[in-house]
Amino acid sequence: MVKQADELRDVEDAIRGALASVHDPEIPPLSIVDLGIVERVDVMAATVEVDLLPTFAGCPALDVIRADTTRAVGDVAGDREVTVRFVYDPPWTSDRISPEGRLALRTYGLTPPGDRPGPVFVPLATLGGGPRGAGGAGGAGATPATCPFCGSADTELESAFGPTLCRSTHLCRACRNPFEAFKPKLAG
């Protein structure tokens, strides 16, 4: 019995290592482990179940992530049947991104969530409240995103709607680089 428990633990360790090699197809330097979407890994004698949390329900990369995860886990699961599911409880939040994942986002040119000083909110309104860029990142009271290239907070929100629902686009006034930022979760 102890031998079987040790074997299952070894297989689970190998599976978790394999999951760390699966990268987000939209942000290649970021693994799904560092993104924080791996919710559960359950290794049994004949099966392996992996539950993943999508970053949002309409994510176009889910099929690719499932296939890559199934392949990576299958390579180390032995003759066990592999099941990869997307679950929505608990909901994924950007708090789940690891420190290594936040660094990978910065090196890729994306501002990680939480790199903004001040209160946490997602500005969904268009630019307003005065001239373009007034109030920092998009209207009165908005807090600017920090540039991942030069670290400046002298940035402006170009669009609250980036290439995916979880990102917005910005321009750094200091180094003149465009960049994307993850939208932080809402407070409260």
Coordinates of C-alpha atoms in Angstrom, one line a residue:
M1 CA 0.0 0.0 0.0
V2 CA 2.9 2.4 0.9
K3 CA 4.6 1.5 -2.4
Q4 CA 1.5 2.3 -4.4
A5 CA 1.1 5.7 -2.6
D6 CA 4.7 6.5 -3.3
E7 CA 4.3 5.6 -6.9
L8 CA 1.2 7.8 -7.2
R9 CA 3.0 10.7 -5.6
D10 CA 5.9 10.2 -8.0
V11 CA 3.6 10.2 -11.0
E12 CA 1.8 13.4 -9.6
D13 CA 5.2 15.1 -9.3
A14 CA 6.0 14.2 -12.9
I15 CA 2.6 15.4 -14.0
R16 CA 3.1 18.8 -12.2
G17 CA 6.5 19.1 -13.9
A18 CA 4.9 18.3 -17.3
L19 CA 2.2 21.0 -16.7
A20 CA 4.9 23.5 -16.1
S21 CA 6.1 22.9 -19.6
V22 CA 2.7 23.7 -21.1
H23 CA 2.7 27.3 -22.3
D24 CA -0.2 29.7 -22.8
P25 CA -0.6 29.9 -26.6
E26 CA -1.3 33.7 -26.5
I27 CA 1.6 34.4 -24.2
P28 CA 4.3 31.8 -25.0
P29 CA 6.8 32.6 -22.1
L30 CA 4.0 32.0 -19.6
S31 CA 3.3 28.4 -18.4
I32 CA -0.2 27.4 -17.4
V33 CA 1.1 26.7 -13.9
D34 CA 2.5 30.3 -13.6
L35 CA -0.7 31.6 -15.1
G36 CA -2.5 29.9 -12.2
I37 CA -5.1 28.0 -14.2
V38 CA -4.1 24.5 -12.9
E39 CA -6.8 24.0 -10.2
R40 CA -6.5 20.3 -9.4
V41 CA -4.4 17.2 -10.3
D42 CA -5.8 13.8 -9.2
V43 CA -3.7 10.7 -9.9
M44 CA -5.3 7.3 -9.4
A45 CA -4.3 3.8 -10.3
A46 CA -5.9 3.9 -13.8
T47 CA -6.7 7.6 -14.4
V48 CA -5.3 11.1 -14.2
E49 CA -7.7 14.0 -13.9
V50 CA -6.6 17.6 -14.4
D51 CA -8.9 20.5 -13.8
L52 CA -8.1 23.9 -15.3
L53 CA -9.6 27.3 -14.7
P54 CA -10.1 29.4 -17.9
T55 CA -9.0 33.0 -17.5
F56 CA -12.4 33.9 -19.1
A57 CA -15.3 31.8 -20.5
G58 CA -14.8 32.9 -24.1
C59 CA -11.0 32.3 -24.3
P60 CA -10.2 31.2 -27.8
A61 CA -7.2 29.3 -26.7
L62 CA -9.0 26.7 -24.6
D63 CA -8.9 23.9 -27.2
V64 CA -5.1 24.4 -27.7
I65 CA -4.5 24.5 -24.0
R66 CA -6.5 21.3 -23.5
A67 CA -4.7 19.4 -26.3
D68 CA -1.2 20.6 -25.1
T69 CA -2.1 19.6 -21.5
T70 CA -3.4 16.2 -22.5
R71 CA -0.3 15.5 -24.5
A72 CA 2.1 16.7 -21.8
V73 CA 0.3 14.7 -19.1
G74 CA -0.1 11.7 -21.3
D75 CA 3.7 11.6 -21.8
V76 CA 4.3 11.0 -18.1
A77 CA 1.1 9.3 -17.0
G78 CA 2.1 5.8 -18.0
D79 CA -0.9 3.8 -19.2
R80 CA -3.4 5.9 -17.2
E81 CA -6.3 7.5 -19.0
V82 CA -5.9 11.3 -19.0
T83 CA -8.9 13.6 -18.6
V84 CA -8.5 17.4 -18.8
R85 CA -11.5 19.5 -17.9
F86 CA -12.2 23.2 -17.7
V87 CA -14.0 24.1 -14.5
Y88 CA -15.4 27.5 -13.5
D89 CA -15.5 27.2 -9.7
P90 CA -13.6 28.8 -8.2
P91 CA -13.4 31.5 -10.8
W92 CA -9.9 32.3 -12.0
T93 CA -8.5 35.7 -10.9
S94 CA -5.3 37.4 -11.8
D95 CA -4.2 36.9 -8.1
R96 CA -3.4 33.3 -9.2
I97 CA -0.5 34.4 -11.4
S98 CA 2.8 33.4 -9.8
P99 CA 5.7 35.8 -9.2
E100 CA 7.5 34.0 -12.0
G101 CA 4.5 34.4 -14.2
R102 CA 4.4 38.2 -13.5
L103 CA 8.0 38.4 -14.5
A104 CA 7.3 36.4 -17.7
L105 CA 4.5 38.9 -18.5
R106 CA 6.8 41.9 -18.1
T107 CA 9.5 40.3 -20.3
Y108 CA 6.9 39.7 -23.0
G109 CA 5.8 43.4 -22.8
L110 CA 2.6 43.0 -20.8
T111 CA 2.0 44.8 -17.6
P112 CA 0.9 42.2 -14.9
P113 CA -2.2 43.0 -12.9
G114 CA -1.4 44.6 -9.6
D115 CA 1.5 46.6 -11.0
R116 CA -0.6 49.7 -10.6
P117 CA -0.5 51.8 -7.4
G118 CA -3.7 52.8 -5.7
P119 CA -7.2 51.2 -5.7
V120 CA -8.0 48.1 -7.8
F121 CA -10.6 48.6 -10.5
V122 CA -11.1 48.0 -14.2
P123 CA -11.9 51.1 -16.2
L124 CA -14.5 50.1 -18.7
A125 CA -15.5 53.6 -19.8
T126 CA -14.0 55.2 -22.8
L127 CA -11.5 57.9 -22.4
G128 CA -13.2 60.9 -20.9
G129 CA -13.2 63.6 -18.3
G130 CA -11.3 66.1 -20.3
P131 CA -8.5 65.9 -22.9
R132 CA -7.2 62.5 -24.1
G133 CA -5.4 60.8 -21.3
A134 CA -6.7 63.1 -18.5
G135 CA -6.6 61.5 -15.2
G136 CA -3.8 59.1 -16.1
A137 CA -4.9 55.9 -17.7
G138 CA -8.3 56.8 -18.9
G139 CA -10.5 59.4 -17.2
A140 CA -10.8 61.2 -14.0
G141 CA -9.4 59.2 -11.1
A142 CA -8.0 56.3 -13.2
T143 CA -4.6 54.9 -12.2
P144 CA -2.1 54.5 -15.0
A145 CA -0.6 51.2 -15.9
T146 CA 3.2 50.9 -15.4
C147 CA 5.2 50.5 -18.6
P148 CA 6.8 47.0 -18.7
F149 CA 9.7 48.4 -20.8
C150 CA 10.9 51.4 -18.8
G151 CA 8.9 51.3 -15.6
S152 CA 7.3 54.7 -16.1
A153 CA 3.8 55.4 -14.8
D154 CA 3.5 58.2 -17.4
T155 CA 1.2 56.1 -19.6
E156 CA -2.2 56.5 -21.2
L157 CA -4.9 54.1 -21.9
E158 CA -5.3 53.7 -25.7
S159 CA -8.2 51.2 -25.4
A160 CA -9.9 49.5 -22.5
F161 CA -10.5 46.6 -25.0
G162 CA -7.4 44.8 -25.9
P163 CA -6.9 41.7 -28.1
T164 CA -8.6 39.6 -25.4
L165 CA -11.2 40.4 -22.8
C166 CA -8.7 40.4 -20.0
R167 CA -6.3 42.9 -21.5
S168 CA -6.2 46.6 -22.4
T169 CA -3.8 48.6 -24.6
H170 CA -1.7 51.5 -23.5
L171 CA 1.0 53.9 -24.7
C172 CA 4.0 54.9 -22.6
R173 CA 4.7 58.6 -22.9
A174 CA 8.2 58.2 -21.5
C175 CA 9.7 55.6 -23.9
R176 CA 6.9 55.8 -26.6
N177 CA 6.3 52.1 -26.6
P178 CA 2.8 50.6 -26.9
F179 CA 2.0 47.8 -24.5
E180 CA -0.8 45.7 -23.2
A181 CA -1.8 45.3 -19.5
F182 CA -3.9 42.7 -17.8
K183 CA -7.0 44.2 -16.3
P184 CA -7.0 43.8 -12.5
K185 CA -9.9 42.1 -10.7
L186 CA -12.5 44.4 -9.2
A187 CA -12.2 45.2 -5.5
G188 CA -14.9 43.9 -3.2

